[in-house]
PDB file of C-alpha atoms in Angstrom:
ATOM      1  CA  MET A   1     121.167 -57.611 -89.358  1.00  0.00           C
ATOM      2  CA  PHE A   2     119.027 -59.038 -86.714  1.00  0.00           C
ATOM      3  CA  ASP A   3     115.559 -58.582 -85.512  1.00  0.00           C
ATOM      4  CA  ILE A   4     113.126 -59.657 -82.910  1.00  0.00           C
ATOM      5  CA  ARG A   5     109.196 -58.500 -82.375  1.00  0.00           C
ATOM      6  CA  VAL A   6     106.410 -59.552 -80.397  1.00  0.00           C
ATOM      7  CA  ASN A   7     103.110 -59.316 -82.780  1.00  0.00           C
ATOM      8  CA  GLU A   8      99.746 -58.666 -81.611  1.00  0.00           C
ATOM      9  CA  GLN A   9      99.035 -62.645 -80.883  1.00  0.00           C
ATOM     10  CA  GLY A  10     101.978 -62.011 -78.351  1.00  0.00           C
ATOM     11  CA  ASP A  11     104.524 -64.691 -80.285  1.00  0.00           C
ATOM     12  CA  VAL A  12     107.829 -63.923 -81.365  1.00  0.00           C
ATOM     13  CA  ILE A  13     109.162 -63.460 -84.579  1.00  0.00           C
ATOM     14  CA  LEU A  14     112.915 -63.723 -85.347  1.00  0.00           C
ATOM     15  CA  SER A  15     114.725 -62.333 -88.754  1.00  0.00           C
ATOM     16  CA  GLY A  16     118.376 -61.995 -89.957  1.00  0.00           C
ATOM     17  CA  ARG A  17     121.083 -63.577 -88.246  1.00  0.00           C
ATOM     18  CA  LEU A  18     121.441 -64.074 -84.265  1.00  0.00           C
ATOM     19  CA  ASP A  19     125.310 -64.125 -83.621  1.00  0.00           C
ATOM     20  CA  ALA A  20     127.116 -63.508 -80.584  1.00  0.00           C
ATOM     21  CA  ALA A  21     126.919 -59.393 -81.417  1.00  0.00           C
ATOM     22  CA  GLN A  22     122.922 -59.777 -81.446  1.00  0.00           C
ATOM     23  CA  THR A  23     122.393 -61.798 -78.064  1.00  0.00           C
ATOM     24  CA  ASP A  24     121.571 -58.592 -75.816  1.00  0.00           C
ATOM     25  CA  LYS A  25     119.143 -57.455 -78.225  1.00  0.00           C
ATOM     26  CA  ALA A  26     117.199 -61.007 -78.511  1.00  0.00           C
ATOM     27  CA  SER A  27     117.281 -61.117 -74.415  1.00  0.00           C
ATOM     28  CA  GLU A  28     115.938 -57.641 -74.040  1.00  0.00           C
ATOM     29  CA  VAL A  29     112.845 -58.987 -75.601  1.00  0.00           C
ATOM     30  CA  LEU A  30     112.759 -62.615 -74.125  1.00  0.00           C
ATOM     31  CA  ASN A  31     113.328 -61.615 -70.858  1.00  0.00           C
ATOM     32  CA  LYS A  32     109.700 -59.882 -70.862  1.00  0.00           C
ATOM     33  CA  ILE A  33     108.137 -63.135 -72.300  1.00  0.00           C
ATOM     34  CA  THR A  34     105.854 -64.695 -69.533  1.00  0.00           C
ATOM     35  CA  LYS A  35     104.073 -67.442 -71.029  1.00  0.00           C
ATOM     36  CA  SER A  36     104.155 -70.011 -73.236  1.00  0.00           C
ATOM     37  CA  VAL A  37     104.620 -68.484 -77.100  1.00  0.00           C
ATOM     38  CA  SER A  38     105.512 -69.587 -80.601  1.00  0.00           C
ATOM     39  CA  VAL A  39     109.059 -68.121 -81.473  1.00  0.00           C
ATOM     40  CA  ASP A  40     108.713 -68.027 -85.594  1.00  0.00           C
ATOM     41  CA  PHE A  41     112.198 -68.755 -87.198  1.00  0.00           C
ATOM     42  CA  LYS A  42     110.719 -68.262 -90.785  1.00  0.00           C
ATOM     43  CA  ASP A  43     112.947 -65.263 -91.547  1.00  0.00           C
ATOM     44  CA  LEU A  44     115.976 -66.110 -89.404  1.00  0.00           C
ATOM     45  CA  GLN A  45     118.562 -66.861 -91.591  1.00  0.00           C
ATOM     46  CA  TYR A  46     121.389 -68.010 -89.089  1.00  0.00           C
ATOM     47  CA  ILE A  47     121.734 -69.006 -85.361  1.00  0.00           C
ATOM     48  CA  SER A  48     124.829 -69.479 -83.171  1.00  0.00           C
ATOM     49  CA  SER A  49     125.702 -71.079 -79.971  1.00  0.00           C
ATOM     50  CA  ALA A  50     125.409 -67.795 -78.212  1.00  0.00           C
ATOM     51  CA  GLY A  51     121.537 -67.518 -79.939  1.00  0.00           C
ATOM     52  CA  LEU A  52     120.923 -70.999 -78.510  1.00  0.00           C
ATOM     53  CA  GLY A  53     121.922 -69.766 -74.815  1.00  0.00           C
ATOM     54  CA  VAL A  54     119.297 -67.058 -75.072  1.00  0.00           C
ATOM     55  CA  LEU A  55     116.761 -69.378 -76.224  1.00  0.00           C
ATOM     56  CA  LEU A  56     117.788 -72.099 -73.646  1.00  0.00           C
ATOM     57  CA  ALA A  57     117.721 -69.631 -70.590  1.00  0.00           C
ATOM     58  CA  THR A  58     114.477 -68.406 -71.391  1.00  0.00           C
ATOM     59  CA  GLN A  59     113.231 -71.532 -71.857  1.00  0.00           C
ATOM     60  CA  LYS A  60     114.743 -72.952 -68.528  1.00  0.00           C
ATOM     61  CA  ARG A  61     113.138 -69.344 -66.989  1.00  0.00           C
ATOM     62  CA  LEU A  62     109.563 -70.254 -68.124  1.00  0.00           C
ATOM     63  CA  SER A  63     109.100 -73.777 -67.436  1.00  0.00           C
ATOM     64  CA  GLN A  64     109.850 -72.824 -63.799  1.00  0.00           C
ATOM     65  CA  SER A  65     106.081 -71.194 -64.227  1.00  0.00           C
ATOM     66  CA  GLY A  66     105.037 -74.010 -66.408  1.00  0.00           C
ATOM     67  CA  GLY A  67     105.303 -72.169 -69.561  1.00  0.00           C
ATOM     68  CA  ARG A  68     107.283 -72.913 -72.319  1.00  0.00           C
ATOM     69  CA  LEU A  69     108.829 -71.971 -76.106  1.00  0.00           C
ATOM     70  CA  LYS A  70     107.158 -73.333 -79.366  1.00  0.00           C
ATOM     71  CA  LEU A  71     109.699 -72.802 -82.020  1.00  0.00           C
ATOM     72  CA  ILE A  72     108.100 -73.183 -85.761  1.00  0.00           C
ATOM     73  CA  ASN A  73     109.080 -72.532 -89.386  1.00  0.00           C
ATOM     74  CA  MET A  74     112.879 -73.396 -88.841  1.00  0.00           C
ATOM     75  CA  SER A  75     114.982 -73.772 -92.179  1.00  0.00           C
ATOM     76  CA  SER A  76     116.700 -77.096 -92.317  1.00  0.00           C
ATOM     77  CA  HIS A  77     119.996 -75.601 -91.653  1.00  0.00           C
ATOM     78  CA  ILE A  78     118.848 -74.962 -88.058  1.00  0.00           C
ATOM     79  CA  LYS A  79     117.217 -77.737 -87.293  1.00  0.00           C
ATOM     80  CA  ASP A  80     120.587 -79.734 -88.015  1.00  0.00           C
ATOM     81  CA  VAL A  81     122.094 -77.555 -85.649  1.00  0.00           C
ATOM     82  CA  PHE A  82     119.324 -77.900 -83.049  1.00  0.00           C
ATOM     83  CA  HIS A  83     119.527 -81.486 -83.744  1.00  0.00           C
ATOM     84  CA  PHE A  84     123.106 -81.742 -83.213  1.00  0.00           C
ATOM     85  CA  ALA A  85     123.078 -79.933 -80.442  1.00  0.00           C
ATOM     86  CA  ARG A  86     120.162 -81.977 -78.901  1.00  0.00           C
ATOM     87  CA  PHE A  87     118.255 -79.300 -78.552  1.00  0.00           C
ATOM     88  CA  ASP A  88     115.190 -80.771 -80.383  1.00  0.00           C
ATOM     89  CA  MET A  89     114.918 -82.613 -76.934  1.00  0.00           C
ATOM     90  CA  ILE A  90     114.364 -79.850 -75.035  1.00  0.00           C
ATOM     91  CA  PHE A  91     112.224 -77.812 -76.913  1.00  0.00           C
ATOM     92  CA  GLU A  92     109.166 -78.791 -79.336  1.00  0.00           C
ATOM     93  CA  ILE A  93     109.892 -78.028 -82.624  1.00  0.00           C
ATOM     94  CA  GLN A  94     107.125 -77.530 -86.015  1.00  0.00           C
TER      95      GLN A  94
ATOM     96  CA  MET B   1     143.843 -76.928-107.637  1.00  0.00           C
ATOM     97  CA  GLY B   2     144.424 -74.434-105.132  1.00  0.00           C
ATOM     98  CA  THR B   3     143.020 -70.867-105.431  1.00  0.00           C
ATOM     99  CA  GLU B   4     144.044 -67.181-104.337  1.00  0.00           C
ATOM    100  CA  THR B   5     144.348 -67.143-100.289  1.00  0.00           C
ATOM    101  CA  LEU B   6     142.055 -64.267 -99.099  1.00  0.00           C
ATOM    102  CA  GLU B   7     143.276 -62.645 -95.682  1.00  0.00           C
ATOM    103  CA  GLN B   8     142.046 -60.399 -93.516  1.00  0.00           C
ATOM    104  CA  SER B   9     142.706 -58.919 -89.798  1.00  0.00           C
ATOM    105  CA  PHE B  10     140.036 -58.216 -87.196  1.00  0.00           C
ATOM    106  CA  THR B  11     139.891 -56.366 -84.067  1.00  0.00           C
ATOM    107  CA  ARG B  12     139.673 -58.432 -81.018  1.00  0.00           C
ATOM    108  CA  SER B  13     136.046 -57.515 -80.319  1.00  0.00           C
ATOM    109  CA  ILE B  14     132.967 -59.357 -80.593  1.00  0.00           C
ATOM    110  CA  LYS B  15     131.937 -56.230 -82.663  1.00  0.00           C
ATOM    111  CA  SER B  16     134.206 -57.412 -85.199  1.00  0.00           C
ATOM    112  CA  LEU B  17     131.646 -59.911 -86.579  1.00  0.00           C
ATOM    113  CA  ASP B  18     129.749 -58.045 -89.144  1.00  0.00           C
ATOM    114  CA  GLY B  19     133.290 -57.635 -90.900  1.00  0.00           C
ATOM    115  CA  VAL B  20     134.054 -61.160 -90.148  1.00  0.00           C
ATOM    116  CA  PHE B  21     131.079 -62.405 -91.753  1.00  0.00           C
ATOM    117  CA  ASP B  22     131.154 -59.660 -94.767  1.00  0.00           C
ATOM    118  CA  PHE B  23     134.483 -61.427 -95.344  1.00  0.00           C
ATOM    119  CA  THR B  24     133.253 -64.953 -95.393  1.00  0.00           C
ATOM    120  CA  ASN B  25     130.276 -63.542 -97.638  1.00  0.00           C
ATOM    121  CA  GLU B  26     132.913 -62.092-100.388  1.00  0.00           C
ATOM    122  CA  PHE B  27     134.689 -65.799-100.276  1.00  0.00           C
ATOM    123  CA  ALA B  28     131.463 -67.484-100.498  1.00  0.00           C
ATOM    124  CA  LEU B  29     130.339 -65.467-103.737  1.00  0.00           C
ATOM    125  CA  VAL B  30     133.709 -65.857-105.313  1.00  0.00           C
ATOM    126  CA  HIS B  31     133.776 -69.775-104.826  1.00  0.00           C
ATOM    127  CA  GLY B  32     129.740 -69.985-105.348  1.00  0.00           C
ATOM    128  CA  ILE B  33     129.721 -71.968-101.691  1.00  0.00           C
ATOM    129  CA  ASN B  34     125.979 -73.072-101.217  1.00  0.00           C
ATOM    130  CA  ASP B  35     123.750 -72.028 -98.417  1.00  0.00           C
ATOM    131  CA  LYS B  36     124.630 -75.114 -96.169  1.00  0.00           C
ATOM    132  CA  VAL B  37     128.162 -75.044 -96.435  1.00  0.00           C
ATOM    133  CA  ARG B  38     127.793 -71.153 -96.001  1.00  0.00           C
ATOM    134  CA  TYR B  39     125.908 -71.708 -92.794  1.00  0.00           C
ATOM    135  CA  VAL B  40     128.495 -74.423 -91.386  1.00  0.00           C
ATOM    136  CA  LEU B  41     131.546 -71.846 -92.317  1.00  0.00           C
ATOM    137  CA  ASP B  42     130.283 -69.142 -90.771  1.00  0.00           C
ATOM    138  CA  LEU B  43     129.308 -70.995 -87.653  1.00  0.00           C
ATOM    139  CA  ALA B  44     133.026 -72.329 -87.129  1.00  0.00           C
ATOM    140  CA  VAL B  45     134.434 -68.769 -87.699  1.00  0.00           C
ATOM    141  CA  GLU B  46     131.933 -67.049 -85.111  1.00  0.00           C
ATOM    142  CA  GLU B  47     132.696 -69.970 -82.556  1.00  0.00           C
ATOM    143  CA  PHE B  48     136.070 -69.911 -82.925  1.00  0.00           C
ATOM    144  CA  PHE B  49     136.414 -66.042 -83.105  1.00  0.00           C
ATOM    145  CA  THR B  50     134.146 -65.467 -80.257  1.00  0.00           C
ATOM    146  CA  ASN B  51     136.465 -67.949 -78.038  1.00  0.00           C
ATOM    147  CA  MET B  52     139.257 -65.985 -79.131  1.00  0.00           C
ATOM    148  CA  VAL B  53     137.931 -62.776 -77.939  1.00  0.00           C
ATOM    149  CA  LYS B  54     135.987 -63.966 -75.032  1.00  0.00           C
ATOM    150  CA  TYR B  55     138.998 -66.010 -73.582  1.00  0.00           C
ATOM    151  CA  ASN B  56     141.919 -63.795 -74.159  1.00  0.00           C
ATOM    152  CA  PRO B  57     140.642 -60.181 -74.175  1.00  0.00           C
ATOM    153  CA  ALA B  58     143.975 -58.655 -73.141  1.00  0.00           C
ATOM    154  CA  GLY B  59     145.631 -60.291 -75.762  1.00  0.00           C
ATOM    155  CA  GLN B  60     147.475 -57.861 -78.418  1.00  0.00           C
ATOM    156  CA  GLY B  61     147.155 -57.691 -82.078  1.00  0.00           C
ATOM    157  CA  LYS B  62     144.360 -58.234 -84.677  1.00  0.00           C
ATOM    158  CA  ILE B  63     143.205 -61.837 -85.096  1.00  0.00           C
ATOM    159  CA  GLN B  64     143.799 -62.990 -88.473  1.00  0.00           C
ATOM    160  CA  MET B  65     141.819 -65.031 -91.091  1.00  0.00           C
ATOM    161  CA  ARG B  66     142.865 -66.924 -93.945  1.00  0.00           C
ATOM    162  CA  MET B  67     140.740 -68.836 -96.398  1.00  0.00           C
ATOM    163  CA  SER B  68     141.445 -71.007 -99.496  1.00  0.00           C
ATOM    164  CA  VAL B  69     139.767 -73.673-101.572  1.00  0.00           C
ATOM    165  CA  ASN B  70     142.052 -76.515-102.919  1.00  0.00           C
ATOM    166  CA  ASN B  71     140.982 -80.171-104.185  1.00  0.00           C
ATOM    167  CA  ASN B  72     137.257 -79.069-103.361  1.00  0.00           C
ATOM    168  CA  GLU B  73     137.718 -78.075 -99.680  1.00  0.00           C
ATOM    169  CA  ILE B  74     137.655 -74.915 -97.930  1.00  0.00           C
ATOM    170  CA  ILE B  75     140.608 -74.709 -95.639  1.00  0.00           C
ATOM    171  CA  VAL B  76     140.385 -71.688 -93.246  1.00  0.00           C
ATOM    172  CA  HIS B  77     142.995 -70.421 -90.417  1.00  0.00           C
ATOM    173  CA  LEU B  78     142.266 -68.255 -87.591  1.00  0.00           C
ATOM    174  CA  VAL B  79     145.462 -67.114 -85.854  1.00  0.00           C
ATOM    175  CA  ASP B  80     145.812 -65.268 -82.416  1.00  0.00           C
ATOM    176  CA  PRO B  81     149.256 -63.551 -82.179  1.00  0.00           C
ATOM    177  CA  ASP B  82     148.973 -63.284 -78.391  1.00  0.00           C
ATOM    178  CA  SER B  83     147.566 -66.140 -76.497  1.00  0.00           C
ATOM    179  CA  GLY B  84     147.670 -68.823 -73.978  1.00  0.00           C
ATOM    180  CA  GLN B  85     146.686 -72.447 -74.926  1.00  0.00           C
ATOM    181  CA  PHE B  86     143.196 -73.596 -75.560  1.00  0.00           C
ATOM    182  CA  ASP B  87     142.999 -76.484 -77.806  1.00  0.00           C
ATOM    183  CA  VAL B  88     139.711 -76.925 -79.388  1.00  0.00           C
ATOM    184  CA  THR B  89     140.458 -80.349 -80.659  1.00  0.00           C
ATOM    185  CA  LYS B  90     139.673 -81.479 -77.207  1.00  0.00           C
ATOM    186  CA  ASP B  91     136.753 -83.346 -76.281  1.00  0.00           C
ATOM    187  CA  ARG B  92     134.259 -80.920 -74.749  1.00  0.00           C
ATOM    188  CA  ALA B  93     132.665 -82.380 -71.815  1.00  0.00           C
ATOM    189  CA  ILE B  94     128.990 -82.073 -73.187  1.00  0.00           C
ATOM    190  CA  ASP B  95     126.329 -84.320 -71.440  1.00  0.00           C
ATOM    191  CA  LEU B  96     123.576 -83.765 -74.395  1.00  0.00           C
ATOM    192  CA  HIS B  97     121.189 -85.788 -72.619  1.00  0.00           C
ATOM    193  CA  LYS B  98     120.327 -83.907 -69.397  1.00  0.00           C
ATOM    194  CA  SER B  99     117.360 -82.233 -68.380  1.00  0.00           C
ATOM    195  CA  LEU B 100     116.404 -78.628 -69.734  1.00  0.00           C
ATOM    196  CA  ALA B 101     117.270 -77.555 -65.781  1.00  0.00           C
ATOM    197  CA  ASP B 102     120.307 -79.226 -66.110  1.00  0.00           C
ATOM    198  CA  ARG B 103     121.685 -78.039 -69.547  1.00  0.00           C
ATOM    199  CA  LYS B 104     124.497 -75.465 -70.126  1.00  0.00           C
ATOM    200  CA  VAL B 105     125.506 -73.599 -72.907  1.00  0.00           C
ATOM    201  CA  GLY B 106     129.358 -73.291 -72.155  1.00  0.00           C
ATOM    202  CA  GLY B 107     131.175 -75.060 -74.618  1.00  0.00           C
ATOM    203  CA  LEU B 108     128.289 -76.059 -77.063  1.00  0.00           C
ATOM    204  CA  GLY B 109     129.910 -74.225 -79.798  1.00  0.00           C
ATOM    205  CA  VAL B 110     133.266 -75.609 -79.817  1.00  0.00           C
ATOM    206  CA  PHE B 111     131.570 -79.268 -79.401  1.00  0.00           C
ATOM    207  CA  LEU B 112     129.102 -78.445 -82.523  1.00  0.00           C
ATOM    208  CA  VAL B 113     132.194 -77.292 -84.684  1.00  0.00           C
ATOM    209  CA  GLN B 114     133.998 -80.223 -83.708  1.00  0.00           C
ATOM    210  CA  LYS B 115     130.801 -82.391 -85.226  1.00  0.00           C
ATOM    211  CA  LEU B 116     130.618 -80.318 -88.693  1.00  0.00           C
ATOM    212  CA  VAL B 117     133.830 -79.425 -89.818  1.00  0.00           C
ATOM    213  CA  GLU B 118     137.195 -81.764 -90.835  1.00  0.00           C
ATOM    214  CA  ASN B 119     140.719 -81.541 -90.104  1.00  0.00           C
ATOM    215  CA  LEU B 120     140.646 -79.660 -86.882  1.00  0.00           C
ATOM    216  CA  HIS B 121     143.683 -79.039 -86.052  1.00  0.00           C
ATOM    217  CA  TYR B 122     145.139 -76.621 -82.773  1.00  0.00           C
ATOM    218  CA  HIS B 123     148.704 -75.020 -82.933  1.00  0.00           C
ATOM    219  CA  HIS B 124     150.236 -73.373 -80.301  1.00  0.00           C
ATOM    220  CA  GLN B 125     153.731 -71.871 -80.143  1.00  0.00           C
ATOM    221  CA  ASN B 126     155.505 -68.398 -78.956  1.00  0.00           C
ATOM    222  CA  ARG B 127     151.998 -67.293 -77.856  1.00  0.00           C
ATOM    223  CA  ILE B 128     150.571 -67.692 -80.954  1.00  0.00           C
ATOM    224  CA  SER B 129     147.443 -69.830 -81.703  1.00  0.00           C
ATOM    225  CA  THR B 130     146.383 -71.390 -85.201  1.00  0.00           C
ATOM    226  CA  ILE B 131     143.339 -72.895 -85.610  1.00  0.00           C
ATOM    227  CA  SER B 132     142.689 -74.602 -88.847  1.00  0.00           C
ATOM    228  CA  PHE B 133     139.868 -76.628 -90.773  1.00  0.00           C
ATOM    229  CA  ARG B 134     138.319 -77.943 -93.645  1.00  0.00           C
ATOM    230  CA  LEU B 135     134.933 -78.296 -94.925  1.00  0.00           C
ATOM    231  CA  PRO B 136     134.179 -79.833 -98.353  1.00  0.00           C
ATOM    232  CA  LEU B 137     132.719 -77.657-100.919  1.00  0.00           C
ATOM    233  CA  GLU B 138     129.773 -79.896-101.812  1.00  0.00           C
TER     234      GLU B 138
END
């Protein structure tokens, strides 16, 4: 089960498993982001390359207007995937 | 020592992923697989399964998965009974050092799995594609 929501501060909260079947749901929310925000991974258990693609597309779009995503509270497993993909070079990860 | 092979077939659709993960979850519970190995197992299975669906949507028949444990290794087979050739063991042309503007995700999934699994093999004969790989249990 995957869920994505925006909290009162405008930051994005992810939970569950972001696999290839969930990218439309993720894009629907992320496409509405127009400024720099944090994306909280605390309750996200899993992400595949399909999910990485959605985040990359958002980061590219925001960068055109000087914005960016900051990724926070990642599990070590997910951090490993970002590292292997060298996505730690194009996202700020805290 | 080997264990009984678990086997299941899935309709050629991204919507089948929930069932695929139910299958890997059942396998992980039976064998006490830890979270880190489970993550890599799910990632590898998803990337290969979605490739089979995405690049061969008109293929006939279900995609079959077989999993077992032997000598402290998980052994996984994915079989597409009706497909052209797509060798997942070939090097992916991914430039990981490109700038944000030039980065693309295409091919990233197979690239990641090539880094994370062991003994990745691909066999194609009579339109049957078989992908197999191993993962240490620890």
